[in-house]
Amino acid sequence: MDAEARHLALSLSLLFVLFRLSFSDDASDAATLLKFKDSVADPSGSLDGWTQNSGPCREPKWAGIICNGDGEVYGLQLENMGLSGPLNLGPLTDLPSIRTLSFSNNRFTGPMPGVRDFKGLKNVYLSANNFTGGIRDDAFDGMRSLKKVVLSRNKFSGRIPSSLVLVNSLSELWVDYNGFDGQIPNFQQSDLQVVNVSNNNLEGSIPPRLSAMDPSMFAGGEAK
């Protein structure tokens, strides 16, 4: 075999290995997502296209799945799908490339799902569901990449988690139309652009770092 033929054979072998690795990753992601699918109620059949005979990032891609250029699951955008029941994100921690989780405008109930095990997560959208109860104070510990947290229009109560103050990358926080009480945490993040805490039961003074923001973001409570 001459040098050119050996080079071609080596190139084909590498392509085959890369294909097998990609297919293996896709199959692993599929198994993880199917486990998650089994944990939610889907009366509208919005996730019926998620099957063992297909892959989340292969055409046709699964509904609500965002993939990156490497064919890895980058995000879930499961909005307006009529999904319900408690939201358990545990199975999804096996997806190492997850950066966005969006479950807005569904019918999920129960406490806020745990997100702090998603260390690379940048965005979490849980607005317009029926989540209830308090949120653990350490719910966002160690989430160094987190930029946007949207919890609007639920039935959360208790204090706004102080662990959000330690998320240095935070740029937007939306917790409006809930039942949070106590004081607004003393946010100091330099990149913070939006903190909407309107229509809660908050009291006390607005932290200086937030005082230049639109007053409507603090309306509907006693914070001044």
CSV table of C-alpha atoms in Angstrom, one decimal:
chain,number,residue,atom,x,y,z
A,1,MET,CA,0.0,0.0,0.0
A,2,ASP,CA,1.5,3.3,-1.0
A,3,ALA,CA,1.6,6.5,1.2
A,4,GLU,CA,-1.5,8.0,-0.5
A,5,ALA,CA,-3.5,4.9,0.1
A,6,ARG,CA,-2.4,4.6,3.7
A,7,HIS,CA,-3.3,8.3,4.3
A,8,LEU,CA,-6.8,7.7,2.8
A,9,ALA,CA,-7.3,4.6,4.9
A,10,LEU,CA,-6.3,6.4,8.0
A,11,SER,CA,-8.6,9.3,7.2
A,12,LEU,CA,-11.5,7.0,6.7
A,13,SER,CA,-10.8,5.2,9.9
A,14,LEU,CA,-10.8,8.5,11.8
A,15,LEU,CA,-14.0,9.6,10.2
A,16,PHE,CA,-15.6,6.2,11.2
A,17,VAL,CA,-14.4,6.6,14.8
A,18,LEU,CA,-15.7,10.2,15.0
A,19,PHE,CA,-19.1,9.1,13.6
A,20,ARG,CA,-19.3,6.2,16.2
A,21,LEU,CA,-18.5,8.6,19.0
A,22,SER,CA,-21.1,11.2,17.8
A,23,PHE,CA,-23.7,8.5,17.4
A,24,SER,CA,-22.9,7.1,20.9
A,25,ASP,CA,-23.2,10.6,22.4
A,26,ASP,CA,-26.5,11.1,20.6
A,27,ALA,CA,-27.8,7.8,21.9
A,28,SER,CA,-26.8,8.7,25.4
A,29,ASP,CA,-28.5,12.0,25.3
A,30,ALA,CA,-31.6,10.4,23.9
A,31,ALA,CA,-31.7,7.9,26.8
A,32,THR,CA,-31.4,10.8,29.2
A,33,LEU,CA,-34.1,12.8,27.6
A,34,LEU,CA,-36.5,9.8,27.4
A,35,LYS,CA,-36.0,9.3,31.1
A,36,PHE,CA,-37.0,12.9,31.7
A,37,LYS,CA,-40.0,12.6,29.3
A,38,ASP,CA,-41.3,9.7,31.4
A,39,SER,CA,-41.2,11.9,34.5
A,40,VAL,CA,-43.7,14.6,33.2
A,41,ALA,CA,-47.3,14.5,32.2
A,42,ASP,CA,-47.8,15.4,28.6
A,43,PRO,CA,-51.6,15.2,27.8
A,44,SER,CA,-51.2,17.1,24.6
A,45,GLY,CA,-48.6,14.7,23.2
A,46,SER,CA,-46.1,17.5,22.6
A,47,LEU,CA,-43.2,15.1,23.2
A,48,ASP,CA,-44.5,12.2,21.2
A,49,GLY,CA,-41.7,12.7,18.6
A,50,TRP,CA,-39.1,11.8,21.3
A,51,THR,CA,-38.6,8.1,20.5
A,52,GLN,CA,-35.9,5.5,20.8
A,53,ASN,CA,-35.7,5.2,17.1
A,54,SER,CA,-34.5,8.7,16.6
A,55,GLY,CA,-31.9,11.1,18.1
A,56,PRO,CA,-32.5,14.6,19.6
A,57,CYS,CA,-30.0,16.3,17.4
A,58,ARG,CA,-30.5,14.3,14.2
A,59,GLU,CA,-33.0,15.4,11.6
A,60,PRO,CA,-35.8,15.8,12.2
A,61,LYS,CA,-34.7,17.2,15.6
A,62,TRP,CA,-36.8,16.5,18.6
A,63,ALA,CA,-39.4,19.2,19.6
A,64,GLY,CA,-38.0,21.8,22.0
A,65,ILE,CA,-34.4,20.6,21.8
A,66,ILE,CA,-31.6,23.1,21.1
A,67,CYS,CA,-28.4,21.5,19.8
A,68,ASN,CA,-24.9,23.1,19.4
A,69,GLY,CA,-22.6,22.7,16.4
A,70,ASP,CA,-21.1,19.5,17.8
A,71,GLY,CA,-24.5,17.8,17.8
A,72,GLU,CA,-24.8,18.0,21.6
A,73,VAL,CA,-28.0,19.0,23.5
A,74,TYR,CA,-27.4,22.6,24.5
A,75,GLY,CA,-30.8,23.5,25.8
A,76,LEU,CA,-34.4,22.6,26.4
A,77,GLN,CA,-37.1,25.0,25.2
A,78,LEU,CA,-40.3,23.3,26.3
A,79,GLU,CA,-42.6,26.3,26.4
A,80,ASN,CA,-46.4,26.4,25.8
A,81,MET,CA,-46.7,22.6,25.7
A,82,GLY,CA,-49.3,21.9,28.3
A,83,LEU,CA,-46.8,19.9,30.4
A,84,SER,CA,-47.8,19.3,34.0
A,85,GLY,CA,-46.9,17.6,37.3
A,86,PRO,CA,-43.9,18.2,39.5
A,87,LEU,CA,-40.8,19.1,37.5
A,88,ASN,CA,-37.8,16.8,38.3
A,89,LEU,CA,-34.7,18.0,36.5
A,90,GLY,CA,-32.5,15.2,38.0
A,91,PRO,CA,-32.3,13.1,34.8
A,92,LEU,CA,-31.0,16.1,32.8
A,93,THR,CA,-27.9,16.5,34.9
A,94,ASP,CA,-26.4,13.8,32.7
A,95,LEU,CA,-26.4,16.3,29.8
A,96,PRO,CA,-23.0,18.1,30.3
A,97,SER,CA,-23.5,20.7,27.6
A,98,ILE,CA,-26.8,22.1,28.9
A,99,ARG,CA,-26.8,25.9,29.0
A,100,THR,CA,-30.5,26.8,28.8
A,101,LEU,CA,-33.6,25.4,30.5
A,102,SER,CA,-36.9,26.9,29.6
A,103,PHE,CA,-40.3,25.5,30.8
A,104,SER,CA,-42.3,28.7,30.7
A,105,ASN,CA,-46.1,28.7,30.2
A,106,ASN,CA,-46.9,25.2,31.2
A,107,ARG,CA,-48.8,23.7,34.2
A,108,PHE,CA,-46.0,22.4,36.4
A,109,THR,CA,-46.7,22.3,40.1
A,110,GLY,CA,-44.9,21.7,43.3
A,111,PRO,CA,-41.7,23.3,44.6
A,112,MET,CA,-39.1,24.9,42.4
A,113,PRO,CA,-36.9,22.2,40.7
A,114,GLY,CA,-33.3,22.0,41.7
A,115,VAL,CA,-30.9,23.7,39.3
A,116,ARG,CA,-27.7,24.2,41.2
A,117,ASP,CA,-26.2,20.9,39.9
A,118,PHE,CA,-26.2,22.4,36.4
A,119,LYS,CA,-22.9,24.2,36.9
A,120,GLY,CA,-22.7,25.5,33.3
A,121,LEU,CA,-26.2,26.7,33.1
A,122,LYS,CA,-26.6,30.2,31.8
A,123,ASN,CA,-30.4,30.7,31.6
A,124,VAL,CA,-33.4,29.3,33.5
A,125,TYR,CA,-37.0,30.2,32.6
A,126,LEU,CA,-39.8,28.9,34.8
A,127,SER,CA,-42.4,31.6,34.4
A,128,ALA,CA,-46.1,31.2,34.2
A,129,ASN,CA,-46.5,27.8,35.9
A,130,ASN,CA,-48.0,26.8,39.2
A,131,PHE,CA,-44.9,26.3,41.3
A,132,THR,CA,-45.5,26.9,45.0
A,133,GLY,CA,-43.6,27.3,48.3
A,134,GLY,CA,-40.3,28.7,49.4
A,135,ILE,CA,-37.0,28.4,47.5
A,136,ARG,CA,-34.0,27.1,49.4
A,137,ASP,CA,-31.6,29.9,50.2
A,138,ASP,CA,-28.7,27.9,48.6
A,139,ALA,CA,-30.7,27.1,45.5
A,140,PHE,CA,-28.2,28.9,43.2
A,141,ASP,CA,-24.9,28.1,45.0
A,142,GLY,CA,-21.9,27.7,42.8
A,143,MET,CA,-23.7,28.7,39.6
A,144,ARG,CA,-20.9,30.9,38.2
A,145,SER,CA,-22.2,31.0,34.6
A,146,LEU,CA,-25.8,31.9,35.4
A,147,LYS,CA,-27.0,35.1,33.6
A,148,LYS,CA,-30.8,35.0,33.5
A,149,VAL,CA,-33.3,33.7,36.1
A,150,VAL,CA,-37.0,34.1,35.2
A,151,LEU,CA,-39.5,32.9,37.9
A,152,SER,CA,-42.3,35.3,37.2
A,153,ARG,CA,-46.0,34.5,37.6
A,154,ASN,CA,-45.9,31.5,40.0
A,155,LYS,CA,-46.9,31.1,43.6
A,156,PHE,CA,-43.5,31.2,45.2
A,157,SER,CA,-43.3,32.5,48.8
A,158,GLY,CA,-40.8,33.2,51.5
A,159,ARG,CA,-37.5,35.1,50.9
A,160,ILE,CA,-35.8,35.7,47.6
A,161,PRO,CA,-32.8,33.3,47.8
A,162,SER,CA,-29.7,35.1,49.0
A,163,SER,CA,-27.5,32.8,47.0
A,164,LEU,CA,-28.5,34.9,43.9
A,165,VAL,CA,-26.4,37.7,45.4
A,166,LEU,CA,-23.3,35.6,44.9
A,167,VAL,CA,-23.9,34.8,41.2
A,168,ASN,CA,-21.4,37.3,39.8
A,169,SER,CA,-22.5,36.8,36.2
A,170,LEU,CA,-26.2,37.5,36.8
A,171,SER,CA,-27.6,40.1,34.4
A,172,GLU,CA,-31.4,39.6,34.7
A,173,LEU,CA,-33.7,38.4,37.6
A,174,TRP,CA,-37.5,38.3,37.1
A,175,VAL,CA,-39.5,37.2,40.2
A,176,ASP,CA,-42.5,39.5,39.7
A,177,TYR,CA,-46.1,38.3,40.5
A,178,ASN,CA,-45.3,35.9,43.3
A,179,GLY,CA,-45.6,35.9,47.0
A,180,PHE,CA,-42.1,36.7,48.1
A,181,ASP,CA,-41.7,38.6,51.4
A,182,GLY,CA,-39.0,40.2,53.4
A,183,GLN,CA,-36.4,42.6,52.0
A,184,ILE,CA,-34.8,42.8,48.5
A,185,PRO,CA,-31.3,41.2,48.7
A,186,ASN,CA,-28.4,43.6,48.4
A,187,PHE,CA,-27.5,42.9,44.8
A,188,GLN,CA,-24.1,44.3,43.8
A,189,GLN,CA,-23.3,42.6,40.5
A,190,SER,CA,-21.8,44.9,37.9
A,191,ASP,CA,-23.5,43.3,34.9
A,192,LEU,CA,-27.0,43.4,36.5
A,193,GLN,CA,-29.4,45.1,34.1
A,194,VAL,CA,-32.9,44.0,35.3
A,195,VAL,CA,-34.3,43.1,38.7
A,196,ASN,CA,-38.0,42.9,38.6
A,197,VAL,CA,-39.5,42.1,42.0
A,198,SER,CA,-42.9,43.8,41.4
A,199,ASN,CA,-46.2,42.5,42.8
A,200,ASN,CA,-44.8,40.6,45.7
A,201,ASN,CA,-44.9,41.3,49.5
A,202,LEU,CA,-41.5,42.9,49.8
A,203,GLU,CA,-40.7,45.7,52.2
A,204,GLY,CA,-37.8,47.9,53.2
A,205,SER,CA,-35.5,49.9,51.1
A,206,ILE,CA,-34.4,49.3,47.5
A,207,PRO,CA,-30.6,48.5,47.4
A,208,PRO,CA,-28.5,51.4,46.0
A,209,ARG,CA,-27.3,49.3,43.1
A,210,LEU,CA,-30.9,48.9,41.9
A,211,SER,CA,-32.1,52.5,42.6
A,212,ALA,CA,-31.6,53.6,39.0
A,213,MET,CA,-33.8,50.9,37.5
A,214,ASP,CA,-37.3,51.5,36.3
A,215,PRO,CA,-39.6,52.1,39.4
A,216,SER,CA,-42.2,49.8,38.0
A,217,MET,CA,-40.0,46.9,38.7
A,218,PHE,CA,-40.5,47.5,42.4
A,219,ALA,CA,-44.3,48.4,42.3
A,220,GLY,CA,-47.0,46.4,44.1
A,221,GLY,CA,-45.2,46.0,47.4
A,222,GLU,CA,-43.9,48.1,50.2
A,223,ALA,CA,-40.2,48.3,49.2
A,224,LYS,CA,-39.1,51.9,48.7
